CSV table of C-alpha atoms in Angstrom, one decimal:
chain,number,residue,atom,x,y,z
A,25,UNK,CA,57.1,27.7,-5.7
A,26,UNK,CA,55.4,29.2,-8.6
A,27,UNK,CA,58.7,30.5,-10.3
A,28,UNK,CA,59.2,27.8,-12.6
A,29,UNK,CA,55.1,27.6,-13.1
A,30,UNK,CA,54.9,31.2,-14.3
A,31,UNK,CA,55.6,33.6,-16.9
A,32,UNK,CA,54.4,37.2,-16.2
A,33,UNK,CA,53.4,39.3,-18.6
A,34,UNK,CA,52.9,42.9,-17.8
A,35,UNK,CA,51.0,44.9,-20.4
A,36,UNK,CA,52.5,48.7,-21.5
A,37,UNK,CA,48.6,49.7,-22.5
A,38,UNK,CA,48.2,52.0,-25.4
A,39,UNK,CA,49.3,55.5,-26.2
A,40,UNK,CA,47.6,56.9,-23.1
A,41,UNK,CA,46.0,59.6,-24.3
A,42,UNK,CA,44.0,60.1,-21.2
A,43,UNK,CA,47.7,60.5,-19.3
A,44,UNK,CA,48.7,63.3,-21.6
A,45,UNK,CA,50.9,65.2,-21.5
A,46,UNK,CA,52.7,63.0,-19.4
A,47,UNK,CA,52.8,60.1,-21.9
A,48,UNK,CA,53.8,62.7,-24.9
A,49,UNK,CA,57.1,61.1,-24.9
A,50,UNK,CA,57.1,58.2,-22.7
A,51,UNK,CA,55.2,55.1,-22.2
A,52,UNK,CA,52.7,54.7,-19.7
A,53,UNK,CA,54.5,52.5,-17.7
A,54,UNK,CA,57.5,54.7,-17.7
A,55,UNK,CA,55.6,57.6,-16.3
A,56,UNK,CA,57.2,58.7,-12.9
A,57,UNK,CA,55.4,58.0,-9.6
A,58,UNK,CA,56.0,58.6,-5.9
A,59,UNK,CA,59.1,60.9,-6.8
A,60,UNK,CA,61.5,58.1,-7.6
A,61,UNK,CA,59.9,55.2,-9.2
A,62,UNK,CA,57.9,54.4,-12.3
A,63,UNK,CA,54.7,53.0,-13.0
A,64,UNK,CA,56.2,49.7,-14.4
A,65,UNK,CA,58.2,49.2,-11.1
A,66,UNK,CA,54.7,48.3,-9.0
A,67,UNK,CA,53.9,45.1,-11.1
A,68,UNK,CA,57.6,44.2,-11.4
A,69,UNK,CA,58.2,44.4,-7.7
A,70,UNK,CA,55.1,42.6,-7.1
A,71,UNK,CA,56.0,39.7,-9.0
A,72,UNK,CA,59.6,40.1,-7.7
A,73,UNK,CA,58.5,39.8,-4.0
A,74,UNK,CA,56.6,36.8,-4.9
A,75,UNK,CA,59.3,35.1,-6.5
A,76,UNK,CA,57.8,35.3,-9.8
A,77,UNK,CA,60.8,36.3,-11.8
A,78,UNK,CA,60.4,35.4,-15.2
A,79,UNK,CA,59.0,38.6,-16.6
A,80,UNK,CA,58.0,40.3,-20.1
A,81,UNK,CA,56.7,43.6,-20.4
A,82,UNK,CA,54.8,44.4,-23.4
A,83,UNK,CA,54.8,47.9,-25.1
A,84,UNK,CA,54.6,49.7,-28.5
A,85,UNK,CA,54.3,53.4,-27.7
A,86,UNK,CA,57.6,55.8,-26.7
A,87,UNK,CA,59.3,52.6,-25.1
A,88,UNK,CA,63.0,54.2,-25.4
A,89,UNK,CA,62.5,55.7,-21.8
A,90,UNK,CA,61.0,52.4,-20.4
A,91,UNK,CA,64.0,50.1,-22.0
A,92,UNK,CA,66.5,52.4,-20.5
A,93,UNK,CA,65.0,52.2,-16.9
A,94,UNK,CA,64.3,48.4,-17.2
A,95,UNK,CA,67.8,47.6,-18.0
A,96,UNK,CA,69.3,49.8,-15.6
A,97,UNK,CA,66.9,48.5,-12.9
A,98,UNK,CA,66.5,44.9,-13.4
A,99,UNK,CA,69.5,42.7,-13.4
A,100,UNK,CA,69.8,39.1,-12.2
A,101,UNK,CA,72.5,36.6,-11.9
A,102,UNK,CA,74.6,35.1,-14.7
A,103,UNK,CA,73.3,31.6,-12.9
A,104,UNK,CA,69.8,32.4,-12.4
A,105,UNK,CA,66.8,32.0,-15.5
A,106,UNK,CA,65.2,35.1,-13.8
A,107,UNK,CA,64.9,38.1,-16.5
A,108,UNK,CA,62.8,41.0,-16.8
A,109,UNK,CA,62.5,41.7,-20.5
A,110,UNK,CA,60.7,44.3,-23.0
A,111,UNK,CA,58.4,42.8,-25.8
A,112,UNK,CA,57.8,45.8,-28.4
A,113,UNK,CA,55.4,45.2,-31.2
A,114,UNK,CA,57.5,44.6,-34.3
A,115,UNK,CA,56.0,44.1,-37.8
A,116,UNK,CA,57.2,40.3,-39.3
A,117,UNK,CA,56.6,38.6,-42.7
A,118,UNK,CA,53.7,36.6,-41.0
A,119,UNK,CA,52.4,39.6,-38.9
A,120,UNK,CA,52.4,43.3,-40.5
A,121,UNK,CA,50.2,45.0,-37.9
A,122,UNK,CA,51.3,46.5,-34.4
A,123,UNK,CA,49.4,45.4,-31.4
A,124,UNK,CA,45.7,45.6,-31.8
A,125,UNK,CA,44.5,45.4,-28.0
A,126,UNK,CA,45.8,43.7,-25.0
A,127,UNK,CA,44.8,40.0,-26.4
A,128,UNK,CA,46.6,40.5,-29.6
A,129,UNK,CA,49.5,41.9,-27.5
A,130,UNK,CA,49.9,38.7,-25.9
A,131,UNK,CA,49.2,36.7,-28.7
A,132,UNK,CA,51.9,38.2,-31.1
A,133,UNK,CA,54.6,37.5,-28.5
A,134,UNK,CA,53.3,34.1,-27.5
A,135,UNK,CA,56.2,32.9,-29.5
A,136,UNK,CA,58.5,33.9,-27.4
A,137,UNK,CA,57.0,32.3,-24.1
A,138,UNK,CA,57.0,29.1,-25.8
A,139,UNK,CA,60.5,29.1,-25.6
A,140,UNK,CA,60.2,28.4,-21.8
A,141,UNK,CA,58.6,26.2,-19.7
A,142,UNK,CA,55.5,27.2,-17.7
A,143,UNK,CA,52.2,25.8,-16.6
A,144,UNK,CA,50.3,29.3,-16.2
A,145,UNK,CA,50.6,32.7,-17.2
A,146,UNK,CA,50.1,35.6,-15.2
A,147,UNK,CA,48.7,38.6,-17.0
A,148,UNK,CA,49.2,42.3,-15.3
A,149,UNK,CA,48.6,46.0,-16.5
A,150,UNK,CA,51.6,48.7,-16.0
A,151,UNK,CA,49.3,51.5,-15.0
A,152,UNK,CA,48.3,50.0,-11.7
A,153,UNK,CA,49.2,51.0,-7.8
A,154,UNK,CA,48.8,48.0,-5.7
A,155,UNK,CA,50.2,45.4,-3.5
A,156,UNK,CA,48.8,41.9,-4.0
A,157,UNK,CA,50.0,38.3,-2.5
A,158,UNK,CA,50.0,36.9,-6.0
A,159,UNK,CA,51.4,33.6,-4.6
A,160,UNK,CA,47.8,33.4,-3.2
A,161,UNK,CA,46.2,34.1,-6.0
A,162,UNK,CA,48.2,31.3,-7.9
A,163,UNK,CA,47.8,28.8,-5.0
A,164,UNK,CA,43.7,29.4,-5.5
A,165,UNK,CA,43.9,29.2,-8.9
A,166,UNK,CA,45.6,25.9,-9.0
A,167,UNK,CA,43.5,24.3,-5.9
A,168,UNK,CA,40.2,25.5,-7.5
A,169,UNK,CA,41.0,23.8,-10.8
A,170,UNK,CA,40.2,26.9,-12.7
A,171,UNK,CA,41.2,27.3,-16.4
A,172,UNK,CA,41.1,31.1,-15.8
A,173,UNK,CA,41.4,33.2,-12.9
A,174,UNK,CA,40.3,37.1,-12.9
A,175,UNK,CA,41.3,39.5,-10.1
A,176,UNK,CA,37.9,41.2,-8.7
A,177,UNK,CA,38.0,44.5,-6.5
A,178,UNK,CA,34.4,45.3,-5.0
A,179,UNK,CA,33.5,48.8,-6.1
A,180,UNK,CA,30.4,51.2,-5.3
A,181,UNK,CA,27.8,52.0,-8.0
A,182,UNK,CA,29.3,55.2,-8.2
A,183,UNK,CA,32.3,53.8,-9.7
A,184,UNK,CA,30.8,50.7,-11.6
A,185,UNK,CA,30.1,52.0,-14.9
A,186,UNK,CA,33.8,52.5,-15.3
A,187,UNK,CA,34.5,48.5,-15.2
A,188,UNK,CA,33.6,45.2,-16.2
A,189,UNK,CA,31.3,43.6,-13.8
A,190,UNK,CA,31.2,40.4,-12.6
A,191,UNK,CA,28.9,37.8,-10.7
A,192,UNK,CA,30.2,34.5,-9.3
A,193,UNK,CA,28.5,31.3,-8.1
A,194,UNK,CA,29.0,30.1,-4.2
A,195,UNK,CA,32.2,28.5,-5.2
A,196,UNK,CA,33.6,31.8,-6.6
A,197,UNK,CA,33.3,30.9,-10.0
A,198,UNK,CA,32.3,33.4,-12.6
A,199,UNK,CA,28.7,32.9,-14.1
A,200,UNK,CA,27.7,36.4,-16.2
A,201,UNK,CA,29.6,39.4,-16.6
A,202,UNK,CA,28.7,43.1,-18.0
A,203,UNK,CA,31.3,45.5,-19.4
A,204,UNK,CA,30.8,49.1,-18.2
A,205,UNK,CA,26.6,48.9,-17.2
A,206,UNK,CA,24.9,52.4,-16.6
A,207,UNK,CA,24.1,52.5,-12.9
A,208,UNK,CA,20.5,52.4,-13.4
A,209,UNK,CA,21.2,48.9,-14.7
A,210,UNK,CA,23.1,47.4,-11.9
A,211,UNK,CA,20.3,45.9,-10.1
A,212,UNK,CA,20.5,42.3,-9.5
A,213,UNK,CA,24.6,42.6,-10.1
A,214,UNK,CA,25.6,42.7,-6.3
A,215,UNK,CA,27.4,40.3,-5.0
A,216,UNK,CA,28.7,39.0,-1.7
A,217,UNK,CA,31.7,40.7,0.1
A,218,UNK,CA,33.1,41.2,3.1
A,219,UNK,CA,31.0,43.5,6.3
A,220,UNK,CA,33.7,46.3,5.6
A,221,UNK,CA,33.2,46.6,1.9
A,222,UNK,CA,29.6,46.3,2.7
A,223,UNK,CA,29.7,49.3,5.3
A,224,UNK,CA,31.5,51.2,2.4
A,225,UNK,CA,29.1,50.5,-0.1
A,226,UNK,CA,31.4,48.5,-2.3
A,227,UNK,CA,29.4,45.6,-3.4
A,228,UNK,CA,29.9,44.9,-7.2
A,229,UNK,CA,33.1,43.3,-8.0
A,230,UNK,CA,35.0,44.9,-11.1
A,231,UNK,CA,37.5,43.0,-13.0
A,232,UNK,CA,41.1,44.8,-12.3
A,233,UNK,CA,42.5,43.7,-15.4
A,234,UNK,CA,44.8,41.1,-14.0
A,235,UNK,CA,44.4,37.5,-15.0
A,236,UNK,CA,45.9,34.0,-14.6
A,237,UNK,CA,45.8,31.5,-18.0
A,238,UNK,CA,46.2,28.1,-18.0
A,239,UNK,CA,49.0,27.5,-20.7
A,240,UNK,CA,46.5,25.3,-23.0
A,241,UNK,CA,43.6,27.8,-22.3
A,242,UNK,CA,45.4,30.6,-23.5
A,243,UNK,CA,46.9,29.1,-26.4
A,244,UNK,CA,43.3,27.8,-27.1
A,245,UNK,CA,41.2,31.3,-26.7
A,246,UNK,CA,43.9,33.2,-28.5
A,247,UNK,CA,43.6,31.1,-31.8
A,248,UNK,CA,40.5,33.3,-33.0
A,249,UNK,CA,43.0,36.0,-34.8
A,250,UNK,CA,39.3,38.4,-34.5
A,251,UNK,CA,39.4,38.9,-31.0
A,252,UNK,CA,41.7,41.8,-30.0
A,253,UNK,CA,40.8,42.6,-26.0
A,254,UNK,CA,40.9,40.2,-23.0
A,255,UNK,CA,38.2,42.4,-21.3
A,256,UNK,CA,35.9,43.0,-23.8
A,257,UNK,CA,36.0,39.4,-25.7
A,258,UNK,CA,38.1,36.6,-24.8
A,259,UNK,CA,36.9,36.7,-20.8
A,260,UNK,CA,32.9,37.1,-21.5
A,261,UNK,CA,33.4,34.5,-24.4
A,262,UNK,CA,35.5,32.2,-21.8
A,263,UNK,CA,32.1,32.4,-19.2
A,264,UNK,CA,29.7,32.3,-21.9
A,265,UNK,CA,31.4,29.5,-23.7
A,266,UNK,CA,31.8,27.3,-20.3
A,267,UNK,CA,35.3,27.6,-19.2
A,268,UNK,CA,36.1,27.2,-15.7
A,269,UNK,CA,36.6,31.2,-15.1
A,270,UNK,CA,37.3,31.8,-11.1
A,271,UNK,CA,37.0,35.1,-9.4
A,272,UNK,CA,39.7,36.1,-6.7
A,273,UNK,CA,38.5,38.8,-4.6
A,274,UNK,CA,40.9,41.3,-3.7
A,275,UNK,CA,40.1,43.7,-1.0
A,276,UNK,CA,43.1,45.5,-0.6
A,277,UNK,CA,44.3,49.3,-2.3
A,278,UNK,CA,44.2,49.2,-5.8
A,279,UNK,CA,44.0,52.3,-7.9
A,280,UNK,CA,44.2,52.1,-11.8
A,281,UNK,CA,46.1,55.2,-12.5
A,282,UNK,CA,44.7,56.0,-16.3
A,283,UNK,CA,43.8,59.4,-15.9
A,284,UNK,CA,45.6,63.1,-14.6
A,285,UNK,CA,43.3,63.2,-11.7
A,286,UNK,CA,43.6,59.5,-10.5
A,287,UNK,CA,47.1,59.7,-11.2
A,288,UNK,CA,47.6,63.8,-9.1
A,289,UNK,CA,45.4,62.0,-6.3
A,290,UNK,CA,47.0,58.4,-6.1
A,291,UNK,CA,50.2,60.2,-5.5
A,292,UNK,CA,49.4,62.9,-3.3
A,293,UNK,CA,47.6,60.3,-0.9
A,294,UNK,CA,51.1,58.5,-0.6
A,295,UNK,CA,51.9,61.6,2.0
A,296,UNK,CA,49.1,60.7,4.3
A,297,UNK,CA,50.5,59.7,7.9
A,298,UNK,CA,49.2,55.8,7.2
A,299,UNK,CA,48.9,55.7,3.3
A,300,UNK,CA,46.9,53.1,1.6
A,301,UNK,CA,49.4,52.3,-0.4
A,302,UNK,CA,52.3,51.8,1.8
A,303,UNK,CA,56.0,52.7,0.5
A,304,UNK,CA,57.7,51.5,3.7
A,305,UNK,CA,56.5,48.0,3.7
A,306,UNK,CA,60.0,46.0,4.3
A,307,UNK,CA,58.4,42.9,3.1
A,308,UNK,CA,56.6,44.1,0.1
A,309,UNK,CA,59.4,46.7,-1.1
A,310,UNK,CA,58.8,48.9,-4.6
A,311,UNK,CA,61.7,48.0,-6.4
A,312,UNK,CA,63.2,50.6,-8.9
A,313,UNK,CA,66.6,51.8,-10.4
A,314,UNK,CA,70.2,52.1,-8.0
A,315,UNK,CA,70.6,55.7,-8.3
A,316,UNK,CA,74.0,57.6,-6.7
A,317,UNK,CA,72.7,60.6,-5.4
A,318,UNK,CA,73.7,62.6,-3.0
A,319,UNK,CA,71.4,63.0,0.0
A,320,UNK,CA,68.8,65.9,-0.3
A,321,UNK,CA,69.9,69.5,1.3
A,322,UNK,CA,66.9,71.6,3.0
A,323,UNK,CA,67.5,75.2,4.1
A,324,UNK,CA,64.9,76.7,6.4
A,325,UNK,CA,61.9,75.2,4.7
A,326,UNK,CA,58.5,74.3,7.0
A,327,UNK,CA,57.5,70.6,5.5
A,328,UNK,CA,54.2,69.1,6.4
A,329,UNK,CA,53.0,66.0,4.5
A,330,UNK,CA,55.6,65.6,1.7
A,331,UNK,CA,57.7,63.0,0.1
A,332,UNK,CA,61.4,64.0,-0.9
A,333,UNK,CA,63.2,62.3,-3.0
A,334,UNK,CA,67.1,62.3,-3.0
A,335,UNK,CA,69.3,64.4,-4.8
A,336,UNK,CA,67.1,67.5,-4.1
A,337,UNK,CA,68.6,71.2,-3.2
A,338,UNK,CA,65.6,73.0,-1.3
A,339,UNK,CA,65.5,76.5,-0.1
A,340,UNK,CA,61.7,77.0,-0.3
A,341,UNK,CA,59.4,78.6,2.5
A,342,UNK,CA,57.0,75.7,3.0
A,343,UNK,CA,56.1,72.5,1.1
A,344,UNK,CA,52.7,71.2,2.2
A,345,UNK,CA,51.2,67.7,0.8
A,346,UNK,CA,53.9,67.7,-2.2
A,347,UNK,CA,56.0,64.6,-3.3
A,348,UNK,CA,59.1,66.1,-4.5
A,349,UNK,CA,60.9,64.2,-7.2
A,350,UNK,CA,64.7,63.2,-7.7
A,351,UNK,CA,67.0,66.2,-7.8
A,352,UNK,CA,64.6,68.8,-7.6
A,353,UNK,CA,65.7,72.3,-7.0
A,354,UNK,CA,63.4,74.9,-5.2
A,355,UNK,CA,64.2,78.6,-4.9
A,356,UNK,CA,63.9,80.7,-1.6
A,357,UNK,CA,60.6,81.8,-0.5
A,358,UNK,CA,58.7,79.7,-2.4
A,359,UNK,CA,55.5,78.3,-1.5
A,360,UNK,CA,54.7,74.7,-2.9
A,361,UNK,CA,51.3,73.1,-2.1
A,362,UNK,CA,49.4,69.9,-3.4
A,363,UNK,CA,51.7,69.5,-5.7
A,364,UNK,CA,53.8,66.8,-7.5
A,365,UNK,CA,57.3,67.9,-8.8
A,366,UNK,CA,58.7,65.3,-10.8
A,367,UNK,CA,62.5,66.7,-10.3
A,368,UNK,CA,65.3,66.4,-13.3
A,369,UNK,CA,67.3,63.6,-15.2
A,370,UNK,CA,70.4,65.5,-14.9
A,371,UNK,CA,72.1,68.5,-12.6
A,372,UNK,CA,73.5,71.9,-14.3
A,373,UNK,CA,76.7,72.8,-13.4
A,374,UNK,CA,77.4,75.8,-11.5
A,375,UNK,CA,78.8,77.6,-14.7
A,376,UNK,CA,75.5,76.7,-16.5
A,377,UNK,CA,73.2,78.2,-13.9
A,378,UNK,CA,75.9,81.3,-13.1
A,379,UNK,CA,75.3,82.0,-17.1
A,380,UNK,CA,71.4,81.7,-16.8
A,381,UNK,CA,71.3,84.0,-13.6
A,382,UNK,CA,73.5,86.3,-15.7
A,383,UNK,CA,71.0,86.4,-19.0
A,384,UNK,CA,67.9,86.2,-16.8
A,385,UNK,CA,67.1,83.1,-17.8
A,386,UNK,CA,65.3,80.5,-15.3
A,387,UNK,CA,67.6,77.6,-14.4
A,388,UNK,CA,66.1,73.7,-14.2
A,389,UNK,CA,63.7,73.8,-11.0
A,390,UNK,CA,61.5,76.2,-9.2
A,391,UNK,CA,62.8,79.6,-9.1
A,392,UNK,CA,62.5,82.1,-6.1
A,393,UNK,CA,59.5,83.8,-4.7
A,394,UNK,CA,56.8,81.0,-6.6
A,395,UNK,CA,53.6,80.1,-5.5
A,396,UNK,CA,52.6,76.9,-6.7
A,397,UNK,CA,49.2,74.4,-6.1
A,398,UNK,CA,47.1,71.9,-7.4
A,399,UNK,CA,49.7,71.4,-10.0
A,400,UNK,CA,51.9,68.4,-11.5
A,401,UNK,CA,55.8,69.9,-12.7
A,402,UNK,CA,56.6,67.7,-15.4
A,403,UNK,CA,60.5,66.5,-15.4
A,404,UNK,CA,63.4,69.4,-16.5
A,405,UNK,CA,61.5,72.2,-16.0
A,406,UNK,CA,62.5,75.9,-15.9
A,407,UNK,CA,60.2,77.8,-13.3
A,408,UNK,CA,61.6,81.5,-13.4
A,409,UNK,CA,61.2,83.2,-9.9
A,410,UNK,CA,58.0,85.0,-8.7
A,411,UNK,CA,56.1,82.7,-11.0
A,412,UNK,CA,52.4,82.0,-9.8
A,413,UNK,CA,50.8,78.7,-11.0
A,414,UNK,CA,47.4,78.0,-9.0
A,415,UNK,CA,45.4,74.9,-10.0
A,416,UNK,CA,42.0,74.8,-8.8
A,417,UNK,CA,38.2,73.3,-10.0
A,418,UNK,CA,37.2,76.7,-11.4
A,419,UNK,CA,39.2,76.4,-14.3
A,420,UNK,CA,38.6,74.8,-17.4
A,421,UNK,CA,40.3,72.2,-19.6
A,422,UNK,CA,42.4,73.7,-21.8
A,423,UNK,CA,46.0,73.1,-23.6
A,424,UNK,CA,48.9,75.2,-24.4
A,425,UNK,CA,52.3,74.8,-25.5
A,426,UNK,CA,53.8,74.7,-21.9
A,427,UNK,CA,50.7,73.4,-20.1
A,428,UNK,CA,47.4,71.7,-20.0
A,429,UNK,CA,44.7,71.9,-17.6
A,430,UNK,CA,42.7,68.8,-16.5
A,431,UNK,CA,40.2,68.5,-13.8
A,432,UNK,CA,41.8,71.6,-12.3
A,433,UNK,CA,45.0,70.4,-12.3
A,434,UNK,CA,47.7,72.1,-13.9
A,435,UNK,CA,50.0,70.4,-15.9
A,436,UNK,CA,53.7,72.0,-16.6
A,437,UNK,CA,54.8,70.0,-19.9
A,438,UNK,CA,58.5,68.1,-19.8
A,439,UNK,CA,61.2,70.2,-20.3
A,440,UNK,CA,59.1,73.8,-21.0
A,441,UNK,CA,60.4,77.0,-19.6
A,442,UNK,CA,58.4,79.3,-17.8
A,443,UNK,CA,59.5,82.8,-17.5
A,444,UNK,CA,60.1,84.9,-14.7
A,445,UNK,CA,56.9,86.4,-13.4
A,446,UNK,CA,54.3,84.4,-15.2
A,447,UNK,CA,50.5,83.7,-13.7
A,448,UNK,CA,48.9,80.3,-14.4
A,449,UNK,CA,45.3,79.9,-13.3
């Protein structure tokens, strides 16, 4: 219904420094999630599941792996108008600067949108985990007569200072907005929410960073080149300037994975018996690159609450509360707990493995007799035999050449080698 009316724009975000080192060599939308997907697969899948198939992804930092993933994942019929295209920041004679913020990124790419016919622009974030009925949001935007719609999520008082907080009138139009208010200044900012949300203490409406703009409205609000951000400038100024800004209240699962701690917990939560984010929902499938990989092979391993991606070879003693990424190799008698192992981009040959073994060099993957907990093991890491990696709240934040510690979580950096017998944590 809305496919011919809507252009979808996914914001790739900035440097992603809070997600470092996962973003040291890739953009935020390209960070692997749930073992086999990338973050960008979430908003793209939400769009495609709602028949919104004209999608731009805006990025400027470390975009090579993102470009490759999208090129290899999202291909449509030559007889369709569907596309998922990357728009990287570019310097031109008329514009010598890179993207300065979310609104500036959209402003700089508008000339690409204008090549198409559309009535609405749907703006999404590339680093959030959620499943939303975008068609319902678009329908309510259209029926309300709004010029702008902002998706909102009820949050608790403790969570509110991290968000822009909104107040709506009886018709769900937003009349006031405050950016990241201190917890002691929240009095009077509570909103009408469902009984379930009230029970959970979630009574403050936070902006989710998901917007719908009428085409003419977006063109108008972006004419002032001094405004560079939607959350801090465009939306508050539209509200105070008399624009009809509708609040679409969404009470389903939504997680902004902007930090190592949030990323870690959001991923491991997927191993719950009935996770809040359902990867097994056939009506809202998460799409990704179709890889030709063998089934995973598991040898005498006790497995409890784990997601195991395809192409893995596992001889561990036990896996508990883990996510195992594609092409992972885990050696004999290793114990892995509360850990996300991202896997590898390719297999080593038998000759390469034999050479590593003879020379005492760790192979790609996890060696024998390892004990790993509260950790994230990046892609292509070579973890030797008898290695202990134990995260925990007692550990202070630190950074070395091979790993970082954030909020007690040990992150082994991409493609590093951890020698036999090493202890971290």
